CSV table of C-alpha atoms and ligand atoms in Angstrom, one decimal:
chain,number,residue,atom,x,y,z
V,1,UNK,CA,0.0,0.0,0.0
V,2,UNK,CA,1.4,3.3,-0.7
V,3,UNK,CA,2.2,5.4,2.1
V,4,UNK,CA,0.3,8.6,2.8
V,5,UNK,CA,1.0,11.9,4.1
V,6,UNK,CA,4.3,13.6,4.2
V,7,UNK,CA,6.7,10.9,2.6
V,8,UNK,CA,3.6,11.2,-0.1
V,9,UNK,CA,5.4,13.2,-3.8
V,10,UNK,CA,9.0,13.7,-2.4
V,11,UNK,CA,9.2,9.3,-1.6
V,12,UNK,CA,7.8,8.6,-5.3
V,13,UNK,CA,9.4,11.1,-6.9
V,14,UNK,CA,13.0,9.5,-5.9
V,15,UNK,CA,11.4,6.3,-6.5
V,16,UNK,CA,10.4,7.3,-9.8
V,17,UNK,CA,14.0,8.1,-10.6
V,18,UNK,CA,15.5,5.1,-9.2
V,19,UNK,CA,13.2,3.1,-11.3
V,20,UNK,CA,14.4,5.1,-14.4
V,21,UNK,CA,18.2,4.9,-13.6
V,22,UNK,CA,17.7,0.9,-13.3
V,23,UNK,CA,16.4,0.7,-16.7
V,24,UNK,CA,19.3,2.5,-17.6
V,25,UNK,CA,21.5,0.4,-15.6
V,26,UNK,CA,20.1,-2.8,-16.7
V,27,UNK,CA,20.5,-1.3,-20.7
V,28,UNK,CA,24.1,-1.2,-19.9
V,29,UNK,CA,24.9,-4.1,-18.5
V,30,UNK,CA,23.3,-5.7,-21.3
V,31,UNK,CA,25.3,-3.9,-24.0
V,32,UNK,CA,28.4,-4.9,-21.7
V,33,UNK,CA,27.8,-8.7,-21.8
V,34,UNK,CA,27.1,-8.2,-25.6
V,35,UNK,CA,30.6,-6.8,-25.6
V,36,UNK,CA,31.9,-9.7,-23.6
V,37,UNK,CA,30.1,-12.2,-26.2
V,38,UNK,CA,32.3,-10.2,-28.9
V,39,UNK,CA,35.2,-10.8,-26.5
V,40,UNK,CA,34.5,-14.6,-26.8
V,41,UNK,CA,34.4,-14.4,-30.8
V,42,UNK,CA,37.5,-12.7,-30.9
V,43,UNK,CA,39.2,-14.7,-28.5
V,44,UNK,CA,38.1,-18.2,-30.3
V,45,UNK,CA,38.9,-16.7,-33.5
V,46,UNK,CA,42.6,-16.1,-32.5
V,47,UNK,CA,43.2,-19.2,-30.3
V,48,UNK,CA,41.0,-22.2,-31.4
V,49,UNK,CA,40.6,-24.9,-29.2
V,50,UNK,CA,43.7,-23.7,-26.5
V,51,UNK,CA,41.4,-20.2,-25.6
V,52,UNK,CA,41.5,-18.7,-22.4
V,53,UNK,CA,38.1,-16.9,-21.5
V,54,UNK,CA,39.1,-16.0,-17.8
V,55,UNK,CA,41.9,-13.6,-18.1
V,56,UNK,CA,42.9,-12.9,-14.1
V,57,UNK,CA,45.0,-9.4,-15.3
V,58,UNK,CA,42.9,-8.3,-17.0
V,59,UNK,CA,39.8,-8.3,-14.1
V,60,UNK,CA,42.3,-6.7,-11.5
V,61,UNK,CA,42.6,-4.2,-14.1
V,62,UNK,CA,38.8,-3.6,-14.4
V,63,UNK,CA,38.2,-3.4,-10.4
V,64,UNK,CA,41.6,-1.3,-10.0
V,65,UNK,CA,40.5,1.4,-12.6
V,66,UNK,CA,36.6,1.0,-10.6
V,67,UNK,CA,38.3,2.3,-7.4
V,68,UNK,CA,40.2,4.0,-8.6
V,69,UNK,CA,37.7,6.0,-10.4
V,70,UNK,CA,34.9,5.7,-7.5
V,71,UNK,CA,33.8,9.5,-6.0
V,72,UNK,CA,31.3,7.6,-3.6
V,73,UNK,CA,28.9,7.8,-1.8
V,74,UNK,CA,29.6,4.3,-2.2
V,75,UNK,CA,32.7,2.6,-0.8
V,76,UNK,CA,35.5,1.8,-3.2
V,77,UNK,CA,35.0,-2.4,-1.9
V,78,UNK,CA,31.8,-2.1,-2.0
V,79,UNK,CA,31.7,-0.7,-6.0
V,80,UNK,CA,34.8,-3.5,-6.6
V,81,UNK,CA,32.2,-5.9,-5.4
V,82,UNK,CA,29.5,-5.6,-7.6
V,83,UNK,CA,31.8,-5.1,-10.3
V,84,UNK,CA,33.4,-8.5,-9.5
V,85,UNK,CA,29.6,-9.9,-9.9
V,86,UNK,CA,28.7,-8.2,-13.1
V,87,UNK,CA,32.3,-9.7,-14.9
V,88,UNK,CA,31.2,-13.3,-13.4
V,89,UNK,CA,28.4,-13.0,-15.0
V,90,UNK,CA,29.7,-11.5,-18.4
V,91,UNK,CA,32.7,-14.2,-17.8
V,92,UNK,CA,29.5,-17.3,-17.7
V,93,UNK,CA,28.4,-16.0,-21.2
V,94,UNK,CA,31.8,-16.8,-22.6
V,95,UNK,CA,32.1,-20.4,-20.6
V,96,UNK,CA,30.9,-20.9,-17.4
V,97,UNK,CA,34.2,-21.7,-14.9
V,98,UNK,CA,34.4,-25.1,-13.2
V,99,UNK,CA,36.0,-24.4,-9.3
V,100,UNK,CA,37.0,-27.5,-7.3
V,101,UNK,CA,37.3,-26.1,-3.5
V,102,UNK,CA,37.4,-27.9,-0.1
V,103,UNK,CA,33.9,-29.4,0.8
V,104,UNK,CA,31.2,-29.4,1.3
V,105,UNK,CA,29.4,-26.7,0.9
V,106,UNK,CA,29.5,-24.1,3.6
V,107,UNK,CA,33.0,-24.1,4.0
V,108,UNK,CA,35.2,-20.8,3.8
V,109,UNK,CA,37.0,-21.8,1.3
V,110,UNK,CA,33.7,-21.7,-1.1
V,111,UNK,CA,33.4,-18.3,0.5
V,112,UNK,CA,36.6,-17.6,-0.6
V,113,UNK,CA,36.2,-18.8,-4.1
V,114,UNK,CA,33.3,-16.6,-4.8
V,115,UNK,CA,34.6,-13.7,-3.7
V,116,UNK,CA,37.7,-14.5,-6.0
V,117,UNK,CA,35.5,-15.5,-9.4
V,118,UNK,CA,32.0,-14.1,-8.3
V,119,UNK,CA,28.6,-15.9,-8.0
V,120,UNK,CA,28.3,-17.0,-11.6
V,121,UNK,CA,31.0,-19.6,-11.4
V,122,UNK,CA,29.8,-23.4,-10.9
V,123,UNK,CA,31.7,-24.5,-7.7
V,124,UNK,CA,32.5,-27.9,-6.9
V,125,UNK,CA,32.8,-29.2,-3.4
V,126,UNK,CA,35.8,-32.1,-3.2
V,127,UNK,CA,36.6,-33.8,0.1
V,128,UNK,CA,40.9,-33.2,0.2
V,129,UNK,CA,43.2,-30.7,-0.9
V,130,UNK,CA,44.7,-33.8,-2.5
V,131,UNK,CA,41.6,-34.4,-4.7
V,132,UNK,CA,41.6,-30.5,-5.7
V,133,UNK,CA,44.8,-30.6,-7.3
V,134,UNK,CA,44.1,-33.9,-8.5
V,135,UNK,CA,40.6,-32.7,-10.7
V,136,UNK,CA,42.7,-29.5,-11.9
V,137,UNK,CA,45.4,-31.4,-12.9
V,138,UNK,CA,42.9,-33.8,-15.0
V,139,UNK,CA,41.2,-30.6,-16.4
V,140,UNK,CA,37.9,-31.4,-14.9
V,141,UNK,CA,37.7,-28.6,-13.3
V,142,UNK,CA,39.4,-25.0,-14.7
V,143,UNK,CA,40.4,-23.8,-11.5
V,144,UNK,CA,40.8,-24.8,-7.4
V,145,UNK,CA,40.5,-22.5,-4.1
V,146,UNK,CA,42.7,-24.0,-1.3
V,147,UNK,CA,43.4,-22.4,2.1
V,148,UNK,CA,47.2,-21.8,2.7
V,149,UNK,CA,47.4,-19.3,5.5
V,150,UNK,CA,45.8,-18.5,9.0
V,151,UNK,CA,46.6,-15.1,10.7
V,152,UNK,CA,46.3,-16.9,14.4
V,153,UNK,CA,46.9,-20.8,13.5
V,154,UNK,CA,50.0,-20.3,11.1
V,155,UNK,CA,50.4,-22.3,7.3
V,156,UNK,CA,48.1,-25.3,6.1
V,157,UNK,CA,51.2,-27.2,5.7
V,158,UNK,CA,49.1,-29.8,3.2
V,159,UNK,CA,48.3,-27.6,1.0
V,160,UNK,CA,52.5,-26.5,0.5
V,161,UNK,CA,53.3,-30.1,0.5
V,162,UNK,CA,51.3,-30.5,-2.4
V,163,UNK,CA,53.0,-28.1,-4.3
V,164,UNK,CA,55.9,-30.1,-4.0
V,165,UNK,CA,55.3,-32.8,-6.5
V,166,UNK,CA,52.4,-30.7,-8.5
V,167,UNK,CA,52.6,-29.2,-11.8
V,168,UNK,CA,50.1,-26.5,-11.3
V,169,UNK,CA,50.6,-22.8,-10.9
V,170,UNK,CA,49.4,-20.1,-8.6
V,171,UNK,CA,46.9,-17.8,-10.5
V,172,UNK,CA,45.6,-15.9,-7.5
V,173,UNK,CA,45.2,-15.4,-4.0
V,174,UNK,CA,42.0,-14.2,-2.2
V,175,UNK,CA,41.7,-12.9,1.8
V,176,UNK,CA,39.2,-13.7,3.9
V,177,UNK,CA,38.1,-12.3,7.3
V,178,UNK,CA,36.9,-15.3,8.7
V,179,UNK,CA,34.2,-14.9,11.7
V,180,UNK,CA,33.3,-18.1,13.4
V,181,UNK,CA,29.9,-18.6,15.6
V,182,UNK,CA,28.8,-21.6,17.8
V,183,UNK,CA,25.7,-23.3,15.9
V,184,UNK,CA,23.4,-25.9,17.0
V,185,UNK,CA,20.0,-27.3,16.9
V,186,UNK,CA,19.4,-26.5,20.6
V,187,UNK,CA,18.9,-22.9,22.4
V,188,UNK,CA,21.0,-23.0,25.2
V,189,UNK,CA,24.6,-23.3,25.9
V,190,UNK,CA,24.1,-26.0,28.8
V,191,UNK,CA,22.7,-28.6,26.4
V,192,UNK,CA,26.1,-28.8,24.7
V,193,UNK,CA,28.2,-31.9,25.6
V,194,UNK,CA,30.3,-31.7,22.2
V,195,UNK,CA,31.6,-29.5,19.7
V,196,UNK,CA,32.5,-30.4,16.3
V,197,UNK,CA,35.0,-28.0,13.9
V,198,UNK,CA,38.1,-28.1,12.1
V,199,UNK,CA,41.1,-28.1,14.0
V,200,UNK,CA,42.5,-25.2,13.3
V,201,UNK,CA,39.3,-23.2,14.0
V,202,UNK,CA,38.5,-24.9,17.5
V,203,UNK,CA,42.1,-23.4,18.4
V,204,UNK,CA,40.9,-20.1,17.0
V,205,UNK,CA,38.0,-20.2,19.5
V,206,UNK,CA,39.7,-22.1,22.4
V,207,UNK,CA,39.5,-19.2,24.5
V,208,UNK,CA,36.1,-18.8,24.2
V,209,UNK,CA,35.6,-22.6,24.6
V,210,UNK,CA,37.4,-22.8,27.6
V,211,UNK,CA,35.6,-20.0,29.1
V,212,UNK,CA,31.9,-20.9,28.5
V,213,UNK,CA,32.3,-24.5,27.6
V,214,UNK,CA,35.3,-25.8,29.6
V,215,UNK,CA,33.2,-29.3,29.8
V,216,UNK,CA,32.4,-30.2,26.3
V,217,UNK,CA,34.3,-32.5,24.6
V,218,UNK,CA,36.4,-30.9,21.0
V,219,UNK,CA,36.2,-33.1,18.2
V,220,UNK,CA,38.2,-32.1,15.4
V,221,UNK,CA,36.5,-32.9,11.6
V,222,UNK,CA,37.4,-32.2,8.3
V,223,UNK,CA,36.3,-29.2,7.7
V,224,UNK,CA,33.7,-27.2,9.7
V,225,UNK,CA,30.9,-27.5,6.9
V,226,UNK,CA,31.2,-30.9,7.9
V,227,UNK,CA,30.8,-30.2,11.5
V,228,UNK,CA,27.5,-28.3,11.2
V,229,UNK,CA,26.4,-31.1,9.2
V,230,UNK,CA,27.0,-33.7,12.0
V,231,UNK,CA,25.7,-31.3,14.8
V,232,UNK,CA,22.3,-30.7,13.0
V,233,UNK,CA,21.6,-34.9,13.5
V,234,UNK,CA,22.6,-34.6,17.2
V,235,UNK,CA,20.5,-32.8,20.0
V,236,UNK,CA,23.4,-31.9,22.4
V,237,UNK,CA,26.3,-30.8,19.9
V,238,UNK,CA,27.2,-27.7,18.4
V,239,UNK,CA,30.3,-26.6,15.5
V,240,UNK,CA,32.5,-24.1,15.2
V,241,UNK,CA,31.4,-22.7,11.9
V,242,UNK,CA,30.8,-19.6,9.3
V,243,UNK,CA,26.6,-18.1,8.8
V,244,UNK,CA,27.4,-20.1,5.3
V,245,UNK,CA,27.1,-23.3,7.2
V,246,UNK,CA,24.1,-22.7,9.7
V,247,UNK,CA,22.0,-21.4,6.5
V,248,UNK,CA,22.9,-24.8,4.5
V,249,UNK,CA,22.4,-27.0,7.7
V,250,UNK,CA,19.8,-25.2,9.3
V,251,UNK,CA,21.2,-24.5,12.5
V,252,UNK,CA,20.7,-21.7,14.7
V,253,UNK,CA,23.6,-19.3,16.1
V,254,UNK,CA,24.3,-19.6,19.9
V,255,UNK,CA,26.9,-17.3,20.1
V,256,UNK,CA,28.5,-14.8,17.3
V,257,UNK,CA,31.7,-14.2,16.8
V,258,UNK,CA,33.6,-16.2,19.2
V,259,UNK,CA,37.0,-16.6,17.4
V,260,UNK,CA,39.6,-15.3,19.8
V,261,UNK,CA,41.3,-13.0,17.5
V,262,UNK,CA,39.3,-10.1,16.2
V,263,UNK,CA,41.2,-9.7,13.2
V,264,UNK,CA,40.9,-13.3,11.9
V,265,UNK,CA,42.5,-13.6,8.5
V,266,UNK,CA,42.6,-16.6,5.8
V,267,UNK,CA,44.4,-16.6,3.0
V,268,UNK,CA,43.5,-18.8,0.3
V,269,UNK,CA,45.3,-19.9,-3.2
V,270,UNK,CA,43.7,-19.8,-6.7
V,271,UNK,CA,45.3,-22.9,-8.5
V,272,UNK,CA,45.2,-23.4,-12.3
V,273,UNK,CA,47.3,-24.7,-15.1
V,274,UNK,CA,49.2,-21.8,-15.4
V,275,UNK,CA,49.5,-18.4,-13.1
V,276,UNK,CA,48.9,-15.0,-14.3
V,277,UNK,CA,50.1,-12.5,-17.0
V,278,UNK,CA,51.7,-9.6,-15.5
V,279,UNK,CA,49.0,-7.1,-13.8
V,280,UNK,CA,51.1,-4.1,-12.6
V,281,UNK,CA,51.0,-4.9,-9.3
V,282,UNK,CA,51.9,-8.7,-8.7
V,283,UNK,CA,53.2,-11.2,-6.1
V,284,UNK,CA,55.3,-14.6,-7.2
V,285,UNK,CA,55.8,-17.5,-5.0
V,286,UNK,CA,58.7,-19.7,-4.8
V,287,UNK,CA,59.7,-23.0,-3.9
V,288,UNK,CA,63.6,-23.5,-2.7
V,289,UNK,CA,66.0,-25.5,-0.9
V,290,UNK,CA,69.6,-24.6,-0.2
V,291,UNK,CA,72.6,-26.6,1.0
V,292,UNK,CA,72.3,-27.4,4.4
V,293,UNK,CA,75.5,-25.2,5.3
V,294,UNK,CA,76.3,-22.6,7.9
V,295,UNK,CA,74.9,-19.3,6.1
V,296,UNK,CA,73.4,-21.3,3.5
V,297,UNK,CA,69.6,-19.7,3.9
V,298,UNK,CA,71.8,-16.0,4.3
V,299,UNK,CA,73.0,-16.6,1.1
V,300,UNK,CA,69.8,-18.2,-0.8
V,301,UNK,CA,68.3,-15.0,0.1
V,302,UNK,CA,70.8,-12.6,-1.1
V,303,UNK,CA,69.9,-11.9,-4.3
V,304,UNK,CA,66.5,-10.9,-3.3
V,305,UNK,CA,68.0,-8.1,-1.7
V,306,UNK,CA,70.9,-7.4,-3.9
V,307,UNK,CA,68.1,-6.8,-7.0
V,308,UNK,CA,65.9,-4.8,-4.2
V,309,UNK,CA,62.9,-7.6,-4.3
V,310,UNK,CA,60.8,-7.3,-0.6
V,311,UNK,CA,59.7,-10.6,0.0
V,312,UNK,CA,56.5,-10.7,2.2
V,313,UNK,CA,56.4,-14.2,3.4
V,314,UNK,CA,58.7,-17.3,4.1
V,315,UNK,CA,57.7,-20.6,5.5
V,316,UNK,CA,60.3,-23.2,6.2
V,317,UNK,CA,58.6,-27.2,5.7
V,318,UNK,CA,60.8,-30.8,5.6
V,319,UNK,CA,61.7,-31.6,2.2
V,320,UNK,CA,60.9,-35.2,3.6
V,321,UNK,CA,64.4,-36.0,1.3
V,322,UNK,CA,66.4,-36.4,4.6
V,323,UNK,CA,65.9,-35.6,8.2
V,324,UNK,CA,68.4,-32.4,8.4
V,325,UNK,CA,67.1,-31.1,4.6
V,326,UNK,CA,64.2,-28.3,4.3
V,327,UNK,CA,62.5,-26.2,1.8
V,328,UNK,CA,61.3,-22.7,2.2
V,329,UNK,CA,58.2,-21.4,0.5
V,330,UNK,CA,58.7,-17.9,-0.3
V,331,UNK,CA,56.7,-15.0,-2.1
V,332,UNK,CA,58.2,-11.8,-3.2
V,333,UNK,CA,56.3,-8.6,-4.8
V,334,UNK,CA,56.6,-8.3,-8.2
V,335,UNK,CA,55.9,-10.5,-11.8
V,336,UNK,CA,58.1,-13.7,-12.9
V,337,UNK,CA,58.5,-11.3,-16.1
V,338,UNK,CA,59.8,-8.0,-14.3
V,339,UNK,CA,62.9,-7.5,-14.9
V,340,UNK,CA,64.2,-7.4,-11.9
V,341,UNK,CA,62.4,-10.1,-10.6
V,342,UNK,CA,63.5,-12.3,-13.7
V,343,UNK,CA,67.2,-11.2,-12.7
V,344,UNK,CA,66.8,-12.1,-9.2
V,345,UNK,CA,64.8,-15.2,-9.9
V,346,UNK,CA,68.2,-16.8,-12.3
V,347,UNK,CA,70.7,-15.8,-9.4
V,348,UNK,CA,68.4,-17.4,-7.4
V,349,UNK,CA,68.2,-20.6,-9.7
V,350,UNK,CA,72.1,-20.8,-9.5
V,351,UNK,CA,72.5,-20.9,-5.3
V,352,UNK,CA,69.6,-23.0,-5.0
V,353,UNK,CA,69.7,-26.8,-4.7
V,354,UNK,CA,65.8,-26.8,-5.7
V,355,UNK,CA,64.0,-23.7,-7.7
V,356,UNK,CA,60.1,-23.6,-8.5
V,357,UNK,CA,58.5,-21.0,-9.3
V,358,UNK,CA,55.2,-21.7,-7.9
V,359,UNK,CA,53.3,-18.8,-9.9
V,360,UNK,CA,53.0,-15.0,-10.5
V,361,UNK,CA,49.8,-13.6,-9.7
V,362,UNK,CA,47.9,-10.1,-9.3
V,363,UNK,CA,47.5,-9.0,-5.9
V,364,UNK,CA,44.0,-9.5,-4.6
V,365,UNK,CA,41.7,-6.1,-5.0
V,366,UNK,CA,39.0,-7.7,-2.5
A,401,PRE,O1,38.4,-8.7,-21.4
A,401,PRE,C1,38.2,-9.9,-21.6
A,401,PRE,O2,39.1,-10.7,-21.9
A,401,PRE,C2,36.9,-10.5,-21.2
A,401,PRE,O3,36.7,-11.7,-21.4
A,401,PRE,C3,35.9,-9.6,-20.6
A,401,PRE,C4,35.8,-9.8,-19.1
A,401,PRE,C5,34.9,-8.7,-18.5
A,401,PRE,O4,33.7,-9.0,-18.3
A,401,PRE,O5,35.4,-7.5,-18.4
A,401,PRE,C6,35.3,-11.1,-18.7
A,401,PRE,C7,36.1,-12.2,-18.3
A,401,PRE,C8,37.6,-12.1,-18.2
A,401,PRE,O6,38.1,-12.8,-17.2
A,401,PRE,C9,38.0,-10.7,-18.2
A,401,PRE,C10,37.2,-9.6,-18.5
């Protein structure tokens, strides 16, 4: 019903207009996607069979010149975002992208893998990180999202072990603020004998555990999806898991927000066939092992410094060659084909007893 009295003209005036300038909107879009279609032609035309429809530098591109360009009132991620939504869906007119991530649905990691590609991407719930790389090595699926880093838990070391014996390449990474809530069938806190997450996200919330459920028995699962899918069968258990997982399991939130650490971070990898063209602004990740000599790390690291490379992460793992032997996965700012980076990366090559280079890849604009 329409509302009377002073909202009366002034309300349906505004209306009026918003209703003309989504017409508008919606005209545009459309003759956007038309040019994507023309995209696709073009693209088939030139490359047959071995096409590449999702071009990773080229969407940084689009959302970095979107922010760049924003004057508000909306907020620069908040424009990136629907911009991100509208290329998914131009992107699904040209071929719709497989995404293998880690399962079942619910997880962050899904979370993560539509905020990288956008909700027009078909995503695929696997059961290991093993199995991900597996499926995009076989080319059933284009792409996976695997988590690699937690701000308060440290590396998933399975997924870097993996990248030790696979062929596939880094093509992005995507950040996630992760906020974890207790979830349940049952209303109150003292029902709850058990709770059921991931490992790595009960010790994100095992302060809160200790403090309001210090008698509940922690059972770790694989994933915490899975977790809010075994406490919606059982009347006295809860999970540790994201609003993702109580919508698709139908569970109801206890408590909000109970991870320990307010500013929660996952980082997650994009993996693909091959990484990323260069996008301006880039990261590359490394795989490397050096002689296990006094100094030897000192001097695997030198030429990073010598060709003024900053390098924003390492992470020391066992090469599982030989009890005293490591490797070090290690990403640096700045494109394979800089080069600098290219300079830095063949000095590099000749100290090191093993050199990958994992992937180049466009820093995340989300
Ligand atoms: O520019 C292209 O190559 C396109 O295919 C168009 C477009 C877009 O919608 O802007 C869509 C998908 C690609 O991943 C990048 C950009």
């Amino acid at each position: 019903m329409e509302q009377a009295g002073t909202q009366g003209d002034g309300l349906k005036d505004v209306r009026d207009r918003i209703d003309a300038i989504d017409l508008e909107l919606l005209s545009l879009i459309s003759e956007r996607a038309r040019c994507a279609q023309q995209v696709a032609q073009i693209k088939t035309a030139a490359d047959g069979q071995r096409v590449q429809f999702y071009r990773p530098e080229r969407e940084v591109a689009v959302l970095r010149r979107i922010k760049a360009a924003n004057a508000g009132p909306l907020d620069g991620e908040e424009v990136a975002r629907l911009f991100r939504e509208i290329m998914s869906a131009c992107l699904a007119l040209e071929r719709p992208l497989n995404v293998a991530y880690l399962g079942p649905a619910g997880t962050f990691t899904q979370a993560a893998a539509i905020k990288h590609f956008g909700h027009s991407v078909q995503t695929f719930a696997l059961a290991t990180i093993s199995e991900i790389f597996r499926e995009v090595e076989a080319g059933s699926c284009d792409f996976g999202v695997v988590p690699v880093e937690n701000s308060t838990e440290g590396v998933v070391s399975h997924t870097l072990d993996t990248f030790m014996t696979s062929p596939l390449r880094i093509t992005g990474e995507v950040s996630l603020r992760i906020h974890h809530h207790l979830l349940s069938v049952v209303d109150q806190l003292c029902m709850i004998r058990t709770v059921y997450s991931h490992q790595q996200s009960l010790a994100q919330c095992r302060g809160w555990l200790d403090r309001h459920l210090p008698n509940a028995e922690r059972v770790a699962m694989g994933s915490n999806a899975e977790a809010a899918r075994t406490a919606a069968t059982e009347e006295d258990a809860a999970a540790v898991a994201g609003w993702q997982a109580a919508e698709i399991y139908g569970l109801k939130v206890l408590a909000e927000r109970i991870e320990d650490e307010p500013g929660n971070t996952t980082r997650f990898l994009v993996i693909g066939p091959q990484d990323a063209p260069p996008s301006g602004e880039d990261k590359t990740s490394l795989l490397l092992s050096c002689r296990n000599q006094a100094g030897g790390l000192h001097a695997l690291l030198t030429p990073l410094a010598a060709h003024g490379i900053s390098m924003t992460r390492i992470e020391s793992r066992p090469s599982r060659r030989g009890i005293w032997d490591y490797v070090f996965f290690i990403d640096i700012m700045g494109h394979r084909d800089d080069p600098k980076v290219a300079l830095a990366l063949e000095s590099l090559k000749q100290s090191s007893l093993l050199f990958k280079v994992l992937g180049s890849y466009p820093v995340a604009v989300l």
